[in-house]
Structures are given as C-alpha cells and as structure tokens.
mmCIF file of C-alpha atoms in Angstrom:
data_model
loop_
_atom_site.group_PDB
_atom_site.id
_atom_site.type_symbol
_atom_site.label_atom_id
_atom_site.label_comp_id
_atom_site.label_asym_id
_atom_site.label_seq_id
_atom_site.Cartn_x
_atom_site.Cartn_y
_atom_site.Cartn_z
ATOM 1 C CA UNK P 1 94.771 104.889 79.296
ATOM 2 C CA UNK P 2 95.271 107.292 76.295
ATOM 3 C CA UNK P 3 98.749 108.534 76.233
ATOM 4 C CA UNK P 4 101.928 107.278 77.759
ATOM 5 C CA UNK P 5 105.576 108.500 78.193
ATOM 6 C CA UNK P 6 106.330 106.755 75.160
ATOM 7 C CA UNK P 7 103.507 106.234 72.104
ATOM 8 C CA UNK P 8 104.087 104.026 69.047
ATOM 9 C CA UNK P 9 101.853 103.568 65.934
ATOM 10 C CA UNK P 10 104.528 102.553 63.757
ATOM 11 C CA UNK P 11 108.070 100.400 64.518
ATOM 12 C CA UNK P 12 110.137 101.261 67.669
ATOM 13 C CA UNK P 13 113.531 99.151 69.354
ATOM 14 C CA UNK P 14 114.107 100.695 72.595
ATOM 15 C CA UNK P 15 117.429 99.501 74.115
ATOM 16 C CA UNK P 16 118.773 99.698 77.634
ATOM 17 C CA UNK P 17 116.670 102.383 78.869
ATOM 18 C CA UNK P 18 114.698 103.813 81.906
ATOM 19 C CA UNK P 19 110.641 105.159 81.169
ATOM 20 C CA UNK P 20 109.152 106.131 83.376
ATOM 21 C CA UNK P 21 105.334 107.790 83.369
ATOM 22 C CA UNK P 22 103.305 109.549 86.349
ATOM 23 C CA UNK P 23 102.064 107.331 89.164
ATOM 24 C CA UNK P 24 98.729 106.018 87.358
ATOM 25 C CA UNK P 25 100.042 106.517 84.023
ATOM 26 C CA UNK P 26 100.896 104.124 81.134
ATOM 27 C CA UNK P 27 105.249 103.755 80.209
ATOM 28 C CA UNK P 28 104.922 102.511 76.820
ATOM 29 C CA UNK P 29 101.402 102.682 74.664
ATOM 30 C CA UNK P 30 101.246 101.197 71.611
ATOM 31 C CA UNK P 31 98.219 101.198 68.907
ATOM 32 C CA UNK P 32 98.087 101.031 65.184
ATOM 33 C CA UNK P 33 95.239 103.255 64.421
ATOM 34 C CA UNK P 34 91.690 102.175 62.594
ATOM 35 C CA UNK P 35 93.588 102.107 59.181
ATOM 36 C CA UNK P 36 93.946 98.505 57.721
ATOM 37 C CA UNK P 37 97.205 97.519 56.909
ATOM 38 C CA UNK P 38 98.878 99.792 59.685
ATOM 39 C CA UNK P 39 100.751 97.365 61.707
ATOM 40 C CA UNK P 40 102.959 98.287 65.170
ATOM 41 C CA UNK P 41 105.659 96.736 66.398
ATOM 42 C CA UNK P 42 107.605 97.451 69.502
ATOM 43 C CA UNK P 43 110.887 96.054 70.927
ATOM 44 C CA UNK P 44 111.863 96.464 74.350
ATOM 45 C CA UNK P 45 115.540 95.432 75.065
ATOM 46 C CA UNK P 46 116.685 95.580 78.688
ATOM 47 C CA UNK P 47 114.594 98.321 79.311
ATOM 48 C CA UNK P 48 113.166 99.360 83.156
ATOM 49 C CA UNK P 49 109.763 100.253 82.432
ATOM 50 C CA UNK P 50 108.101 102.380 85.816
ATOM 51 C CA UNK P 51 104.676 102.845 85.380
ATOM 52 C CA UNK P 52 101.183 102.059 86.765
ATOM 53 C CA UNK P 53 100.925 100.060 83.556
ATOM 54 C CA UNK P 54 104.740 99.121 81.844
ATOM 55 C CA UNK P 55 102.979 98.725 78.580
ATOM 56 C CA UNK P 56 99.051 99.059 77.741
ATOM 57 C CA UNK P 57 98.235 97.827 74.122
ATOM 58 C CA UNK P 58 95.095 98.468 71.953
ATOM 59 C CA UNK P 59 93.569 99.263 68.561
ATOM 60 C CA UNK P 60 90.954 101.187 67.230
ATOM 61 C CA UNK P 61 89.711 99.325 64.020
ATOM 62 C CA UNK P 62 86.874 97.694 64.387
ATOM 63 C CA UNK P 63 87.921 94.513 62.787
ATOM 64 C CA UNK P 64 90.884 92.586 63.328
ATOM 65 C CA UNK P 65 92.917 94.041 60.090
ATOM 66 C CA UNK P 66 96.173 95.428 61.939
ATOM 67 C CA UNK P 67 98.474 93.828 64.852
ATOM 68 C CA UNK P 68 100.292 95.468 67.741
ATOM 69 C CA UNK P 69 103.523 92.887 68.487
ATOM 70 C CA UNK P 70 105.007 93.643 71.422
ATOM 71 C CA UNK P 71 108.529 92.121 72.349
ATOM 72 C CA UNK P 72 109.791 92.277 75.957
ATOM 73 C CA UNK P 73 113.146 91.082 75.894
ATOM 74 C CA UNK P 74 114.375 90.933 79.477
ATOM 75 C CA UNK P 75 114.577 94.190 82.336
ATOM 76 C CA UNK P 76 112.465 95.028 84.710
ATOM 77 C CA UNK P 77 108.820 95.821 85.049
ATOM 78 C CA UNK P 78 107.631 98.578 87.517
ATOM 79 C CA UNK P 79 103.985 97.609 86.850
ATOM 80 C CA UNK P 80 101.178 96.172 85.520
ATOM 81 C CA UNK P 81 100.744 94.982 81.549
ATOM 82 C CA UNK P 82 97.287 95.778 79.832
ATOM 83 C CA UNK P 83 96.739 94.195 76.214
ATOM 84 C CA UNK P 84 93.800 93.280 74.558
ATOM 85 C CA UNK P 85 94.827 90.117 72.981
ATOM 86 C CA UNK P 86 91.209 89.166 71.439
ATOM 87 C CA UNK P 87 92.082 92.682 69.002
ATOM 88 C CA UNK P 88 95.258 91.583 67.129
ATOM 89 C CA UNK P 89 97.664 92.589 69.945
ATOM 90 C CA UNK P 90 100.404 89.890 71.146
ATOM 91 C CA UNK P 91 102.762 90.677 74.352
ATOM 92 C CA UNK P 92 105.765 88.401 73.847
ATOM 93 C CA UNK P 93 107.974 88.739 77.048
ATOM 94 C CA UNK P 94 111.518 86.698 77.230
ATOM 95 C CA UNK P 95 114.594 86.901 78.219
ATOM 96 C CA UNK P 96 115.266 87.789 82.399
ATOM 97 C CA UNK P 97 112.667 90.046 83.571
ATOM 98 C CA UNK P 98 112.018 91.324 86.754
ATOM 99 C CA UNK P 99 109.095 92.116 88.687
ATOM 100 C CA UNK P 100 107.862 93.237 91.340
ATOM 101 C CA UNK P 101 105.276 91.132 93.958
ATOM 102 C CA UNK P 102 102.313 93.163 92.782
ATOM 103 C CA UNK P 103 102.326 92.380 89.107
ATOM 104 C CA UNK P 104 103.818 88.953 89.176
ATOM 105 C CA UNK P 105 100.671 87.050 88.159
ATOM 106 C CA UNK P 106 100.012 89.246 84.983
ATOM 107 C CA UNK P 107 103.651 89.044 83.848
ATOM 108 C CA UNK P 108 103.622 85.237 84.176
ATOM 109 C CA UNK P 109 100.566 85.284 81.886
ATOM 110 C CA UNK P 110 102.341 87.014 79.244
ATOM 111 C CA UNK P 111 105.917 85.170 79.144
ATOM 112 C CA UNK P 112 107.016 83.534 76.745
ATOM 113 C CA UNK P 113 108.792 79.939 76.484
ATOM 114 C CA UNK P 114 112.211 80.624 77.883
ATOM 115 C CA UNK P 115 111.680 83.165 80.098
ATOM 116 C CA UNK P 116 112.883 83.389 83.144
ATOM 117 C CA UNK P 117 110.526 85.855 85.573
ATOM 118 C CA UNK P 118 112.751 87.056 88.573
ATOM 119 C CA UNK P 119 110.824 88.212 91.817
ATOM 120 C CA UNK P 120 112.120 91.306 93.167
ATOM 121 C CA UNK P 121 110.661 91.692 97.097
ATOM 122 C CA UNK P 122 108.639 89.304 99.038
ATOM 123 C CA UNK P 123 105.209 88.107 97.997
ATOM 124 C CA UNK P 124 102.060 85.822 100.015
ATOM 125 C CA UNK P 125 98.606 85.226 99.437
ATOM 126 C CA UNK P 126 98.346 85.058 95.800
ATOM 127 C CA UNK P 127 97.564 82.540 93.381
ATOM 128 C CA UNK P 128 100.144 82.398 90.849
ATOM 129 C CA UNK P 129 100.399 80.320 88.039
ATOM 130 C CA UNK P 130 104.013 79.639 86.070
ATOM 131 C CA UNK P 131 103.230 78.745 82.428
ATOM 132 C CA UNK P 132 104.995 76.079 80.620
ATOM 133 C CA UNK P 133 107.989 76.531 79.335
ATOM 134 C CA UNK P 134 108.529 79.957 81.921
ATOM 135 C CA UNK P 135 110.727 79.571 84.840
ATOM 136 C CA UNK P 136 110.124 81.462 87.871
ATOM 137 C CA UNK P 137 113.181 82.526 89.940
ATOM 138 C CA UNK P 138 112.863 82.901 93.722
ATOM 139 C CA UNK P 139 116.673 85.249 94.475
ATOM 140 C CA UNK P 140 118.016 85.589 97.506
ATOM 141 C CA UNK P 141 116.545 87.208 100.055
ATOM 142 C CA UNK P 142 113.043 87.180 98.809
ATOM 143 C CA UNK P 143 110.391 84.903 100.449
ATOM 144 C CA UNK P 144 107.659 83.058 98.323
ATOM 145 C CA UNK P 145 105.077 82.314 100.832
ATOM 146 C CA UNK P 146 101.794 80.354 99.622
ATOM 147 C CA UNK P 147 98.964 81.008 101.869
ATOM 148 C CA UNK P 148 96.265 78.820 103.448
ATOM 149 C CA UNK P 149 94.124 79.481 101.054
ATOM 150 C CA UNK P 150 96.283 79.559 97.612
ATOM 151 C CA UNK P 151 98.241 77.828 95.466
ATOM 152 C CA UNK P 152 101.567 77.350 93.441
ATOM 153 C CA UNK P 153 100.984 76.197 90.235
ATOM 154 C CA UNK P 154 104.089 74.999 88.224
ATOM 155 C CA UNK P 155 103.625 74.130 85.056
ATOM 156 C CA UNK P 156 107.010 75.608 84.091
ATOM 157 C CA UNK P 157 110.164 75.547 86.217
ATOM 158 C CA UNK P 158 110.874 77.132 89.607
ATOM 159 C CA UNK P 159 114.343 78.157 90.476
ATOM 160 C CA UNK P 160 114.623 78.829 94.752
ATOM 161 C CA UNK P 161 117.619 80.380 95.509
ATOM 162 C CA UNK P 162 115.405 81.794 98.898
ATOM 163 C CA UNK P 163 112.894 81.224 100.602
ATOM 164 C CA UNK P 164 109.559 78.827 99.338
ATOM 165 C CA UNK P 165 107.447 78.572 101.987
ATOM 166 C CA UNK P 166 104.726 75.913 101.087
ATOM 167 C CA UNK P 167 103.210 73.387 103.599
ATOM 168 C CA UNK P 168 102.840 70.592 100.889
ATOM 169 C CA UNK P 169 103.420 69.329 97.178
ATOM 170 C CA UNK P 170 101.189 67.421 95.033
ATOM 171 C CA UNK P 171 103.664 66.006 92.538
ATOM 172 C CA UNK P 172 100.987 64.937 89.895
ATOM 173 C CA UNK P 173 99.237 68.418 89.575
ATOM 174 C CA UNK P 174 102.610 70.046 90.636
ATOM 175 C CA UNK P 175 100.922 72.454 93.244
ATOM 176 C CA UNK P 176 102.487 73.803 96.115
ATOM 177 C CA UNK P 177 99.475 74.651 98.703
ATOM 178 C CA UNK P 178 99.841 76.897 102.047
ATOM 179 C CA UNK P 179 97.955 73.696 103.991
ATOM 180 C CA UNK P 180 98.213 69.823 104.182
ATOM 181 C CA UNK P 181 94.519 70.010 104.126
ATOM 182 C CA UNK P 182 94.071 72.040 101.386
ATOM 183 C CA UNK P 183 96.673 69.829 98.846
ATOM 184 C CA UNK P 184 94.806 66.717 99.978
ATOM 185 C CA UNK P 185 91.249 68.578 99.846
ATOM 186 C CA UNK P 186 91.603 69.528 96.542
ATOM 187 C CA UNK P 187 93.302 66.794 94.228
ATOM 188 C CA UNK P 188 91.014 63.956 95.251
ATOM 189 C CA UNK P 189 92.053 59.951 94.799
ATOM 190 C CA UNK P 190 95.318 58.809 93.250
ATOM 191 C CA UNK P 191 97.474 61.776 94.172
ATOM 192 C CA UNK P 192 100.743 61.666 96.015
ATOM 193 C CA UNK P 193 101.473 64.726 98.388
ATOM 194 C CA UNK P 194 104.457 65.711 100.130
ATOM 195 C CA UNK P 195 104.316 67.538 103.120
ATOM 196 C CA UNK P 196 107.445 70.079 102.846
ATOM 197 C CA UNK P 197 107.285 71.625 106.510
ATOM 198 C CA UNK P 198 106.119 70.310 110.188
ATOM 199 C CA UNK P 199 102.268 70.742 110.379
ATOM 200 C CA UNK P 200 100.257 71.144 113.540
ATOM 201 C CA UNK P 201 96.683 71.022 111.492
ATOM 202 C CA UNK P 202 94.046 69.232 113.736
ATOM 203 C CA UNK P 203 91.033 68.751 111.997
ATOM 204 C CA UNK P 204 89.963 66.232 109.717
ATOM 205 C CA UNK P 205 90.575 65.962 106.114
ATOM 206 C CA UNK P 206 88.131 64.761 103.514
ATOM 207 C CA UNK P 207 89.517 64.354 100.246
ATOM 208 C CA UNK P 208 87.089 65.123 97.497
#
C-alpha cells in the first residue's frame, strides 16, 4: 500500500496514458504528507490504469488539515479503488469509464453524477448498486446476470445494449432480483413487480 507506479504529493494531469504496477501493487498513489496546508490533486484523463488497486488514496496528518482530490475523467480501470474518504480524500470519477466485473461495485460507489460506468466481461452474483445520477452501461456481448440471491439496484440509469438477465422488477424500489420470490419477499405491501422472464418457482411466497 506504500508506493505505486506513479506517486503524487503535489499536482499531477495525466492524459491518455497506460500505468500499470505489479500484480498486487497500487497504479496511482496519492498523499499529501502530515504538513498542513499541503494539498494533492490528481487528474486522470483517459487514462488505463492496471493495477491490483487503480488508485489508493491516504494522508498522514493526523487531523483533517490537507485534501487529496482525485479526478477520474473517463478510461478504464484494471482494478480496485482504495480511498479513505473520512481523511480529506475525495475520488471524483466521470466521464466513460470502464471496468472490469470484479471491481464494478467499488467504482459505482465512487462515480460521479454523469458518469457513465461501462462493464467490460460478464458478471453474476453480486449486489450492485448504481448511484443516482450514474448510468450503468450493459455493451454488447456482456451478460448482467442477477442471482437468486441478489439484487439490482438502480437508482441511476441502466443502458442494456446485452444481455440483463433478471427474473423480476419492482418498479417502486427499482430492483431487479434473480427470483419472483425474492422481489415479492422483500418489498412487502403496495409494491408492483414485473416478472421479466418465464418462472418455474414452486413454493409459496410470503410477502413480508
């Protein structure tokens, strides 16, 4: 967690660029030191970042006196992103960004309004929640598939030019959900859920 291929403690633009670290390193690390006053900023344009961590952001100081602003403006991310936010760091991540399956949930959680999160290879049996404001963006030939026990949670927009494969949708909460049982299971009374493929479920449901 220490170093990285690339280390900033001041201000860096990186633009249309390929980093790339050792299999369990970090691509991009970014502090500002215990010094108050000693701000960091880093901006990634259209940069491939590959790297068991794309970018892993901390600080030193004790107190929250210096900031670490990191701007992810579209490209693709070979990995995982590691910030302390609660420390004066702030991951900002627009623009079209790929991903990969692996990381897709962490990415999500650090885009910002308008960007649009582009899955690169197939991906089932996660949870994954799409902020507001965020599209996610199924291409073609890539498969979403939401297992029997997980969800789809859209709070932003979803753009399917492949394959969602969801048993049902519960408009209100906008969840997709891998089992008729499990949409109707979990939203209780006053719901309305749509049942997007043929189901051959036999046992009873309950709704909560």
């Amino acid at each position: 967690y220490d170093t990285g291929a690339i280390m900033n403690w001041g201000n860096a633009i990186i633009n249309n660029s390929v980093v790339t670290a050792g299999s369990n390193g970090t691509a991009v690390y970014v502090s500002s030191g215990a010094d108050a006053g000693k701000d960091s900023k880093t901006v990634l344009n259209e940069v491939t970042l590959n790297a068991k961590y794309t970018v892993y952001s901390t600080k030193y100081a004790t107190q929250d006196t210096t900031t670490q602003d990191i701007d992810i403006v579209g490209g693709t991310l070979n990995g995982s992103i590691s910030a302390m936010t609660s420390k004066g760091n702030d991951v900002s991540l627009t623009g079209n960004v790929e991903t990969k399956a692996d990381y897709l949930s962490t990415v999500l959680s650090f885009a910002s309004e308008g960007a649009n999160v582009i899955l690169t290879n197939d991906l089932t049996n996660k949870k994954i929640t799409v902020p507001e404001g965020v599209t996610l963006t199924i291409p073609e030939d890539v498969t979403f598939t939401v297992s029997a026990s997980r969800q789809l949670i859209v709070n932003g927009s979803l753009n399917v030019e492949g394959t969602l494969d969801a048993a049902a949708y519960v408009t209100e909460t906008k969840t997709y959900s891998g089992t008729l049982a499990n949409a109707i299971k979990l939203i209780g009374d006053g719901h309305t859920v749509t049942l997007l493929k043929d189901s051959t479920e036999t046992t009873a449901i309950q709704p909560y």
